[in-house]
Coordinates of C-alpha atoms in Angstrom, one line a residue:
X56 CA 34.4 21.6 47.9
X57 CA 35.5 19.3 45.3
X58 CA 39.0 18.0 44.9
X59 CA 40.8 19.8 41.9
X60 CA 41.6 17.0 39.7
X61 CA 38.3 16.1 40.0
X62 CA 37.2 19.4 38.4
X63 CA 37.2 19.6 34.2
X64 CA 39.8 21.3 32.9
X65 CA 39.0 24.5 30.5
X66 CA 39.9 22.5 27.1
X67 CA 38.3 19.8 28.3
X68 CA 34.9 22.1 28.5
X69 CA 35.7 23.8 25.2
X70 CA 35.9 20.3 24.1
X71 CA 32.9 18.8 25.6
X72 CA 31.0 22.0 24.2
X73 CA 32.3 21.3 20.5
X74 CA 31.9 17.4 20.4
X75 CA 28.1 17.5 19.3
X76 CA 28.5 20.4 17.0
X77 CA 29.8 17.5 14.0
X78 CA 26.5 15.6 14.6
X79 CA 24.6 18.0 14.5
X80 CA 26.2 19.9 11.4
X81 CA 26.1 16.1 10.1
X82 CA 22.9 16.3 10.7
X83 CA 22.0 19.8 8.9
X84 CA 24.1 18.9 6.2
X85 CA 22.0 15.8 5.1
X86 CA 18.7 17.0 5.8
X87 CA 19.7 20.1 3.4
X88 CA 21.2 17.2 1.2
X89 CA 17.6 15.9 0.8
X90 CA 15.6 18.5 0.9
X91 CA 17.9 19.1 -2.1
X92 CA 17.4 16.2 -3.8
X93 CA 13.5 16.1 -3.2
X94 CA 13.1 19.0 -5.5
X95 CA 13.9 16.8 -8.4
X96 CA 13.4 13.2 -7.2
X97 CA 9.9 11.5 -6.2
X98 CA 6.8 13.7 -7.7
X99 CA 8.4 17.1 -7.8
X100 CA 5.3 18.3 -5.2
X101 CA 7.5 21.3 -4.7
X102 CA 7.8 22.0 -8.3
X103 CA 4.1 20.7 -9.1
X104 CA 2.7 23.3 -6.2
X105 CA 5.0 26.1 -7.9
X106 CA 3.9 25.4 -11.6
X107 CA 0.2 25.2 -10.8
X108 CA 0.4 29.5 -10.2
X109 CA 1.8 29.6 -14.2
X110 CA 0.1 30.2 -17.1
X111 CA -1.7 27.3 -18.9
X112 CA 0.4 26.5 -21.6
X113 CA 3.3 25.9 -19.3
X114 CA 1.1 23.9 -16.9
X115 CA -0.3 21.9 -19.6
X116 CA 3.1 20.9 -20.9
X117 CA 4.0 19.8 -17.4
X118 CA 1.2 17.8 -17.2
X119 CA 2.0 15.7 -20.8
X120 CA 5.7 15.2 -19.4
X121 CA 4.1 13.7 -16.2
X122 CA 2.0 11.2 -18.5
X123 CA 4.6 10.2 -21.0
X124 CA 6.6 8.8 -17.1
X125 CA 3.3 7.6 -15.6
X126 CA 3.8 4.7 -18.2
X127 CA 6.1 3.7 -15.2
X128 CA 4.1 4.6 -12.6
X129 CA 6.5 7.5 -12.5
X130 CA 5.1 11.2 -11.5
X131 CA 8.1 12.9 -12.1
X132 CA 8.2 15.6 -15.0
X133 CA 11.7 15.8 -15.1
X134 CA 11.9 11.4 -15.9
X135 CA 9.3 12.3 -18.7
X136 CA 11.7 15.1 -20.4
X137 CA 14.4 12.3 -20.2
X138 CA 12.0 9.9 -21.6
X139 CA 11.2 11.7 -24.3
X140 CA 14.8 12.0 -25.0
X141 CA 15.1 8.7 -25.2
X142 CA 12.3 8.4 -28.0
X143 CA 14.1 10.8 -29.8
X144 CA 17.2 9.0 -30.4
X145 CA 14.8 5.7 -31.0
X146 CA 12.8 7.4 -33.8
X147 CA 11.8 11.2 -34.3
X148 CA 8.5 10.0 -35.9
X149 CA 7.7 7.8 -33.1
X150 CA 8.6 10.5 -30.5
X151 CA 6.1 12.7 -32.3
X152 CA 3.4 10.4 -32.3
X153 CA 3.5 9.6 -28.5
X154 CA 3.9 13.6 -28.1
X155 CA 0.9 14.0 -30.0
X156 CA -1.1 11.1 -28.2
X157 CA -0.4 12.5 -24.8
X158 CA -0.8 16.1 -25.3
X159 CA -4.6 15.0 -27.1
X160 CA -5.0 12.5 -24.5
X161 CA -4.9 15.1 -21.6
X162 CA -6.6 17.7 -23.6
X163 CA -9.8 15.3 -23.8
X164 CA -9.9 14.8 -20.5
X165 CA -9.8 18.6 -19.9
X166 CA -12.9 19.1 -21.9
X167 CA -14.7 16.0 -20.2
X168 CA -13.8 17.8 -16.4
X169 CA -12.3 14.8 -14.9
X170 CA -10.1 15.6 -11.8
X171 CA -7.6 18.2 -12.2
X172 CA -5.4 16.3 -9.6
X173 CA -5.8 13.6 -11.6
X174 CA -5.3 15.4 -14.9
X175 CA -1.9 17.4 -13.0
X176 CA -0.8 13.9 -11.9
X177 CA -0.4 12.6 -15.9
X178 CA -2.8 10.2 -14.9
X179 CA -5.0 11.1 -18.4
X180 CA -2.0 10.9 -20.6
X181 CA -0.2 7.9 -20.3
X182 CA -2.3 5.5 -22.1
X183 CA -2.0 8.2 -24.9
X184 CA 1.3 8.3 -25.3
X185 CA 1.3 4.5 -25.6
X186 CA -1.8 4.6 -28.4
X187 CA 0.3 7.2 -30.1
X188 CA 3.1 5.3 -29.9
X189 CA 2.0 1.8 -30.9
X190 CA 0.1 3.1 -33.4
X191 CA 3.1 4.4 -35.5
X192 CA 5.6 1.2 -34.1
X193 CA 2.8 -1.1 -36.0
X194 CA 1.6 0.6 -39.0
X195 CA 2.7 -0.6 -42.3
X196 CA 2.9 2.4 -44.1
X197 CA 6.2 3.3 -42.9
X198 CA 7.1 7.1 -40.8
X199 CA 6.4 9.9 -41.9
X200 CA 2.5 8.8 -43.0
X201 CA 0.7 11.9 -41.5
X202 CA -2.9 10.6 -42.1
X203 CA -1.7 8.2 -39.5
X204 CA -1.8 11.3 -36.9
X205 CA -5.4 11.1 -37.5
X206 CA -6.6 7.8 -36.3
X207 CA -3.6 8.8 -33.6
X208 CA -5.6 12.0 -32.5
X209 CA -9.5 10.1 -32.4
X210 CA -8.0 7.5 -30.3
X211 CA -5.8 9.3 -27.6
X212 CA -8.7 11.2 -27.4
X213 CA -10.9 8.3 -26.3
X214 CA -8.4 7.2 -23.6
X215 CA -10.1 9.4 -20.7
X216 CA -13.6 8.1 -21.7
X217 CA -12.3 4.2 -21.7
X218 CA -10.7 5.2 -18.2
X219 CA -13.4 6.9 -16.6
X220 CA -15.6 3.8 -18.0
X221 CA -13.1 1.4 -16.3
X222 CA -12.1 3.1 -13.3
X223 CA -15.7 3.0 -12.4
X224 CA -15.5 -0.2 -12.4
X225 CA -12.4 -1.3 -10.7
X226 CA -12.9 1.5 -7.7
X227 CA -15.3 -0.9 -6.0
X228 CA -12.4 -3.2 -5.4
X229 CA -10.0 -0.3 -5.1
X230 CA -7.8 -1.1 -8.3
X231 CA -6.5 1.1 -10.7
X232 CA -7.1 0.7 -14.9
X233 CA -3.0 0.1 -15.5
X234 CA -2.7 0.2 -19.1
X235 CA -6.2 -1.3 -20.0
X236 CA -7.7 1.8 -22.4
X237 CA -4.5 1.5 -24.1
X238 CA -5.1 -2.0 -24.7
X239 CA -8.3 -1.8 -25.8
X240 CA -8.0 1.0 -27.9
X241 CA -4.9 -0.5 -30.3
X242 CA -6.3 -3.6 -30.5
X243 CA -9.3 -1.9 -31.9
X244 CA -7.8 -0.3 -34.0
X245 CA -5.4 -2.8 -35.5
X246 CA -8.7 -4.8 -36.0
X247 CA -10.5 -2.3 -37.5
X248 CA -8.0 -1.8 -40.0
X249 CA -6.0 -5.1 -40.7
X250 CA -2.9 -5.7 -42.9
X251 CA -4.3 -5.2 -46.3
X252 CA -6.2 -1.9 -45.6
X253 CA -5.0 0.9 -48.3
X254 CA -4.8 3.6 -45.6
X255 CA -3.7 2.8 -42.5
X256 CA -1.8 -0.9 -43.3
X257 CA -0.8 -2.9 -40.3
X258 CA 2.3 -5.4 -39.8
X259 CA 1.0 -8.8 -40.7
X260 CA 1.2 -11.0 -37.4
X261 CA 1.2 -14.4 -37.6
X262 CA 1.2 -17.5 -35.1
X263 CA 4.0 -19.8 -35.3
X264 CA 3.6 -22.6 -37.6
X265 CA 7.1 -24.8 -37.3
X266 CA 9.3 -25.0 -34.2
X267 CA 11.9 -23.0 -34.0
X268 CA 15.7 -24.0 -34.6
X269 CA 17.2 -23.5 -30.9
X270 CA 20.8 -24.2 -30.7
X271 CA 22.4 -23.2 -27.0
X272 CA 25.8 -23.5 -28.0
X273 CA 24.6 -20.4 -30.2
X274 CA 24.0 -18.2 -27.8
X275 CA 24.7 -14.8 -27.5
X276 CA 25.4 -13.7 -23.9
X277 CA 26.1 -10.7 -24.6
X278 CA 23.0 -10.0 -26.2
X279 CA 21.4 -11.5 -22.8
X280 CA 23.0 -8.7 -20.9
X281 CA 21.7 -6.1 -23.5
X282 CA 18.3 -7.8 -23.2
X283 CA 17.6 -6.1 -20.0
X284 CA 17.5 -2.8 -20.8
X285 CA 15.9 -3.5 -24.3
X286 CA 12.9 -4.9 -22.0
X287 CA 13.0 -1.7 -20.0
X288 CA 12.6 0.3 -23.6
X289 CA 10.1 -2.1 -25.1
X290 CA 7.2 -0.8 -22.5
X291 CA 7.2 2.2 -25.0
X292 CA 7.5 0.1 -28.2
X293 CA 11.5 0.6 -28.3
X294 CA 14.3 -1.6 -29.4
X295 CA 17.5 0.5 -28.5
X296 CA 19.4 -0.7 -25.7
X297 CA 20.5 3.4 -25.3
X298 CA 16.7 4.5 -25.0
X299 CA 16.4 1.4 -22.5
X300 CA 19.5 2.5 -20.5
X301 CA 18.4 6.5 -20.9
X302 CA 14.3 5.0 -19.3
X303 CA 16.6 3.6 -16.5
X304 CA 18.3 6.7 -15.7
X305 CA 14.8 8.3 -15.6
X306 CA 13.3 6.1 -13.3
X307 CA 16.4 6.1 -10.8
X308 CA 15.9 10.0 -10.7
X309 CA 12.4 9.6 -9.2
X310 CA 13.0 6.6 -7.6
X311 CA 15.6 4.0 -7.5
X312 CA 13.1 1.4 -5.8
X313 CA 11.4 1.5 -9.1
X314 CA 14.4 1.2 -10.9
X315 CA 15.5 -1.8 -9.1
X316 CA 12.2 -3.5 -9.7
X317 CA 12.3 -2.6 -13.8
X318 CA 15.5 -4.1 -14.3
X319 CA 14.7 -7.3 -12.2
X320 CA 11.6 -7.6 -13.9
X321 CA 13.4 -7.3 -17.2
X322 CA 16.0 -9.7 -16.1
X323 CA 13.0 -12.1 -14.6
X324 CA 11.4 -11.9 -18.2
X325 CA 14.8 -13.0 -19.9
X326 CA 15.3 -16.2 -17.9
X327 CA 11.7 -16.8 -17.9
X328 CA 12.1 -17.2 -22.1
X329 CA 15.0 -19.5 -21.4
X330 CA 13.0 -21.2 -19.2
X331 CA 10.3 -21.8 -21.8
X332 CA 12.5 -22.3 -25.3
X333 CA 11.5 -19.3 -26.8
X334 CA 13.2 -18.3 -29.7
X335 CA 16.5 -16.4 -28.8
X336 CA 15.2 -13.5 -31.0
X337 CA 12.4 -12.4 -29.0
X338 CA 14.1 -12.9 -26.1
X339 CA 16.8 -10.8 -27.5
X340 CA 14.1 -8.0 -28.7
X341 CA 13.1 -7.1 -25.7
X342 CA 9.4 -9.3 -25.9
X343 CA 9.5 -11.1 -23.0
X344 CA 10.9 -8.6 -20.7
X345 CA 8.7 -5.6 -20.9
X346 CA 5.5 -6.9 -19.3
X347 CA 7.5 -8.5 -16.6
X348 CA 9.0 -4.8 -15.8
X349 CA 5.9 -2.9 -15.8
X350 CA 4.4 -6.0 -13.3
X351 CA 7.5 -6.1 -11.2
X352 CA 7.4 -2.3 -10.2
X353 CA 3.4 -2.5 -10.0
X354 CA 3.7 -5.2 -6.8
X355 CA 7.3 -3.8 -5.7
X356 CA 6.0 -1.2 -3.8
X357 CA 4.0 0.8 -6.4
X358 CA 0.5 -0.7 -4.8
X359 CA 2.2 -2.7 -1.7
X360 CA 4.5 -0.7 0.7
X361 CA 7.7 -2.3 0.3
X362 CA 8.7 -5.4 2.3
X363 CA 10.9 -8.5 2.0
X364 CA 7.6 -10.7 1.6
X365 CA 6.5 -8.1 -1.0
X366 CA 9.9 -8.1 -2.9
X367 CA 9.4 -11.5 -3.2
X368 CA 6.0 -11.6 -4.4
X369 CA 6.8 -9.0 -7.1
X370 CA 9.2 -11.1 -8.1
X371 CA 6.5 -14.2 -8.3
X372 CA 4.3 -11.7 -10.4
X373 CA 6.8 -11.2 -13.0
X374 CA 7.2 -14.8 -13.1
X375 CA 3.5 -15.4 -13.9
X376 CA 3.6 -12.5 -15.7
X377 CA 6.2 -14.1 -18.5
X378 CA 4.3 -17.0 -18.4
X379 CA 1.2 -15.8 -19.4
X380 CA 2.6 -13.3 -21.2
X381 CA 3.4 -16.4 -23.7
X382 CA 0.3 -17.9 -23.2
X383 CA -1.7 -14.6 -24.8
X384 CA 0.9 -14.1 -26.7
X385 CA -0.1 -17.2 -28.8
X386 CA -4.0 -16.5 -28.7
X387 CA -3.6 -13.2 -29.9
X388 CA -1.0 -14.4 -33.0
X389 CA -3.9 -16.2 -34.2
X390 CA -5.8 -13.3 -34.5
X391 CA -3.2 -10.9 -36.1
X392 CA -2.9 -9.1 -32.9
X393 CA 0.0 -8.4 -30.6
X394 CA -0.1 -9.1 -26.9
X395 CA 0.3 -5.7 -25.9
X396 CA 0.1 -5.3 -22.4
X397 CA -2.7 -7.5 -21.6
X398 CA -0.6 -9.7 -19.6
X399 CA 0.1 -7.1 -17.3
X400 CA -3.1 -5.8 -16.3
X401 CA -4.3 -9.3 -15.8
X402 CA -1.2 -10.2 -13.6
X403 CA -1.0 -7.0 -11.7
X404 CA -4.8 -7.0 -11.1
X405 CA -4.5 -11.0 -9.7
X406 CA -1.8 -9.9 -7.5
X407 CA -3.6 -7.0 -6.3
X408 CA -6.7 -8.8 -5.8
X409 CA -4.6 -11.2 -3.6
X410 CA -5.8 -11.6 0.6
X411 CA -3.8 -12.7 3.2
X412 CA -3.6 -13.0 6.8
X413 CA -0.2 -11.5 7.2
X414 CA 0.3 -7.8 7.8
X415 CA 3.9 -8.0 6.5
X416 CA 2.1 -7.6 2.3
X417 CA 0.2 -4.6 3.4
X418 CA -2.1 -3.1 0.0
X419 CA -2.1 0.7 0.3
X420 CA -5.3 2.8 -0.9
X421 CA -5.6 4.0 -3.9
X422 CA -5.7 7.6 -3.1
X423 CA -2.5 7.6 -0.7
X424 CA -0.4 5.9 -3.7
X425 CA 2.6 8.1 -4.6
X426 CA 5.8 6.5 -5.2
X427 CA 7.4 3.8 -3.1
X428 CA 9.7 5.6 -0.9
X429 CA 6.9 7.5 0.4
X430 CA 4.3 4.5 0.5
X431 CA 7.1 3.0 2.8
X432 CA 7.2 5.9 4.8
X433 CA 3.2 6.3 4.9
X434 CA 3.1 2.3 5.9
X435 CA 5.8 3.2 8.9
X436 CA 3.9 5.6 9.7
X437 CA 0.8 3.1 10.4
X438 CA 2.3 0.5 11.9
X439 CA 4.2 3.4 14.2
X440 CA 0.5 4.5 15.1
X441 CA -1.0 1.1 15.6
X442 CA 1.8 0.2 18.2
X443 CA 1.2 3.4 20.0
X444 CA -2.3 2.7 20.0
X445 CA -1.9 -1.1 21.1
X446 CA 0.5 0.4 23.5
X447 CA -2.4 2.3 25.0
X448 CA -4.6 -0.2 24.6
X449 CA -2.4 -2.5 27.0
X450 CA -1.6 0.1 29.5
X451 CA -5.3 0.8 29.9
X452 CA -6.1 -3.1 30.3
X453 CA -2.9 -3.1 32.6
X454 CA -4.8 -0.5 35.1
X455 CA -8.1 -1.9 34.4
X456 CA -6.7 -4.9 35.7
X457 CA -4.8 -3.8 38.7
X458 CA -8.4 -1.4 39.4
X459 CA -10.1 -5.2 39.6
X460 CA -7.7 -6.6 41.4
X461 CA -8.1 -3.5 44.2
X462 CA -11.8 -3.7 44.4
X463 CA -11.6 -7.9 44.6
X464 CA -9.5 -7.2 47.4
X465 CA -11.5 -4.8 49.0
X466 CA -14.5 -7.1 48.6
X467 CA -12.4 -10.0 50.2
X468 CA -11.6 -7.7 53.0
X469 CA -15.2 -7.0 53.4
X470 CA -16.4 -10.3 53.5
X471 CA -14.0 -10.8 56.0
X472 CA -14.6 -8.4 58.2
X473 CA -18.4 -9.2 58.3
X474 CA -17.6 -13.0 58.7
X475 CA -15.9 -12.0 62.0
X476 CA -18.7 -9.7 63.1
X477 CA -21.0 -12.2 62.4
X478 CA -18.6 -14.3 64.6
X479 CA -18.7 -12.2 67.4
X480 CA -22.1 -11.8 67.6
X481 CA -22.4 -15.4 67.4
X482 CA -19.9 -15.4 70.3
X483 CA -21.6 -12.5 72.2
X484 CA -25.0 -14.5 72.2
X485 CA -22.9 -18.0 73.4
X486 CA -21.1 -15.8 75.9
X487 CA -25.3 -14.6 77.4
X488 CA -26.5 -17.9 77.0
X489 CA -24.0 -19.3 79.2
X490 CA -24.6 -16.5 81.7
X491 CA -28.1 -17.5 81.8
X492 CA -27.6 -21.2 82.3
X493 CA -25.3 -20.4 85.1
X494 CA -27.5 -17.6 86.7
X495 CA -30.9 -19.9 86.4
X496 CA -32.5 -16.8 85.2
X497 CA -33.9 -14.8 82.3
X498 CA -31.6 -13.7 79.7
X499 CA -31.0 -10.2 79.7
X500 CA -31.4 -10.2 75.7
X501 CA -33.1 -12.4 73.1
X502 CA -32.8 -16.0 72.4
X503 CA -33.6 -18.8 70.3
X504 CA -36.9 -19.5 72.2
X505 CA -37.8 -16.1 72.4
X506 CA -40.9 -14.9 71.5
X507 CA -41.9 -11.6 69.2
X508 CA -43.5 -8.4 71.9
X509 CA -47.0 -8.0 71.6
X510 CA -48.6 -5.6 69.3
X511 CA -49.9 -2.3 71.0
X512 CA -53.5 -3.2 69.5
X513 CA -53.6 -6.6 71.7
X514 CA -54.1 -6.6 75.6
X515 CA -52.5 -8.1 78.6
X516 CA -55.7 -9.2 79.8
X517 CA -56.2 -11.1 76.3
X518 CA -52.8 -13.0 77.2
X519 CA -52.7 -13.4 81.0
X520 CA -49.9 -16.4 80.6
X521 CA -47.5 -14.2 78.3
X522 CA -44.8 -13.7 81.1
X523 CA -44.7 -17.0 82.5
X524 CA -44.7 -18.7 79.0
X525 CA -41.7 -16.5 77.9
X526 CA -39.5 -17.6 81.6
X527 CA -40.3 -21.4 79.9
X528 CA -39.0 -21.0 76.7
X529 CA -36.1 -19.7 77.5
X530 CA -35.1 -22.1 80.1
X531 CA -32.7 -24.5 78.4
X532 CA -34.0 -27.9 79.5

């Protein structure tokens, strides 16, 4: 029987009972908080499972707002609705043409079969909405041209076949096409037709040809600050600090990790043009920000699960990025072409290319790329598997070891005990010799002088001295 003090009281059971019912509700309450949130955030797989049982038209406008955000690296229709917002309030003729360039874009590369994940995934539409786009930010002829949606239309629609061309390519080293169809396509095209063309006119680009008048007392800090978010909203061509701050609300819906990344990139691509003396203009418009976004999210856990070393190196890429961004951006002035976002695709696809011995910047597949807050959890995941499997592997050499160390012992023992056998017998013979030197006789067993028995073919009579020649031998003289 226990003392009664010692026993609980009934409130003090009551109370033990209710004290991990908050946790636990706690608990409930946040797991039902993200489940919540996951129908809207990251790539909308619940949303993209329930709208692949709808009819097509519905799927295949899905699909386009998925590739206006995969300009981000964003698969999140909801961010593309908000994006396309944002092009709106930039310029309704704009917003059309990168509508147009998307929708055309994907339509292609229904008719060509590529991968319907692929197609579902915007993956087929981005670089169309930024042909589209591009197309109308750089033509001459002012908005509202609508033979322009022609050109607009043959190109988007060649975006899947540059792709597919490209991606079979870069899939032996694993790397994805970024923004390179796009590329190629506009700078075709702005080739192709020039600045004096009578139908589709392009804005004359020129090369610098005096040094520009930089004066730091002059500058605007302000306009610094706004310079951020203009570089967010010149990856699509846009100038508006409100479309750049509406593209950051649409990334931080599918990811804030992303977001982070675009807005240090931008802010990386401002002090970069400081850095370098570039006019206060450009820096101001947005031009030395945007490809430093788009390479910032790329290495900052877009392609590389997330980690301090791989913050840091994303951060290196946009550095590199701005640099070279300037560098292009000068060879291609001299041709009349813009630098689009060639400085990008070469940055991003150095980094990527990048090997080191340290598992700490870990490169995920291609085909298990999602967003970065589930590459993370994929790359804990690993390394959670690889330590359970090193675990194992070190238990196993553990009882290998001790199972060695059993059976040494046990041949020690062994050798032992046939040392001292070998011993005693060694001792037994002493012990018979000595009987016979003290008897005078024969020994009752063998000895060292003994001789082998005759063999049953051979006679006595053949060996009449046998007996007496044994008696001598073994007599120790």
């Amino acid at each position: 029987m226990s003392h009664p003090e010692n026993n609980p009281s009934q409130e003090e059971i009551m109370e033990g009972q209710a004290r991990p019912a908050g946790p636990s509700c706690l608990h409930r309450a946040w797991t039902h908080f993200l489940k919540g949130v996951s129908y809207f955030s990251g790539d909308m797989e619940v949303f993209g499972k329930w709208m692949a049982k709808q009819f097509f038209l519905l799927q295949l406008l899905d699909w386009v707002l998925r590739g206006a955000a995969q300009v981000m690296f964003v698969n999140n229709p909801l961010s593309g609705l908000v994006i396309f917002a944002g092009l709106i309030l930039q310029n309704y003729w704009w917003a059309l043409n990168g509508f147009i360039g998307t929708l055309f874009a994907t339509i292609s590369a229904l008719i060509l079969q590529q991968s319907r994940g692929a197609i579902a995934a915007g993956l087929y539409g981005y670089n169309g909405i930024l042909v589209g786009l591009l197309m109308a930010v750089f033509s001459n002829a002012g908005d509202w041209y609508w033979w322009l949606l022609l050109p607009n239309i043959f190109m988007s629609m060649m975006c899947p076949i540059v792709s597919s061309a490209l991606a079979s390519i870069n899939s032996r080293w694993d790397l994805p096409v970024f923004t390179l169809p796009f590329n190629i396509l506009v700078c075709l095209h702005m080739v192709a037709t020039g600045h004096y063309n009578h139908h589709f006119p392009q804005v004359l680009i020129q090369p610098r040809s005096e040094l520009p008048n930089i004066t730091w007392s002059e500058i605007d800090v302000a306009k610094l600050f706004r310079s951020v978010p203009v570089g967010i909203g010149q990856v699509y061509g846009c100038d508006n600090p409100w479309t750049g701050g509406i593209f950051i609300i649409s990334l931080f819906i599918s990811s804030p990790i992303t977001c982070a990344h675009a807005v240090l990139g931008s802010a990386v691509g401002m002090v970069s043009g400081l850095a370098l003396s570039a006019p206060f203009e450009d820096i101001y418009f947005g031009l030395w920000g945007y490809n430093c976004v788009l390479a910032c999210i790329a290495i900052g856990g877009m392609f590389y699960a997330l980690t301090w070393q791989v913050h840091l190196l994303a951060i290196t890429c946009a550095f590199f990025c701005a640099y070279l961004g300037s560098a292009i951006a000068s060879i291609m002035s001299t041709f009349g072409l813009p630098a689009c976002t060639w400085p990008f695709c070469l940055s991003a696809l150095t980094f990527l290319l990048l090997t080191t011995g340290t598992k700490r910047i870990f490169k995920l597949p291609l085909a298990k790329v999602t967003y970065p807050e589930k590459n993370l959890a994929f790359y804990w995941k690993l390394k959670k598997q690889e330590k359970a499997v090193k675990e194992r592997e070190e238990s196993q050499e553990q009882l290998n070891s001790f199972n060695e160390q059993i059976i040494l012992n046990e041949k020690e023992q062994l050798k032992l005990d046939l040392q001292r056998m070998e011993e005693g017998k060694k001792e037994s013979e002493n012990e018979k010799i000595t009987e016979v030197d003290e008897r005078g006789g024969r020994p009752t067993g063998s000895s060292w002088c003994s001789l082998p028995p005759l063999s049953e073919g051979l006679k006595q009579e053949q060996f009449p001295l046998e007996a007496d020649v044994r008696w001598f031998c073994s007599y120790k003289w």
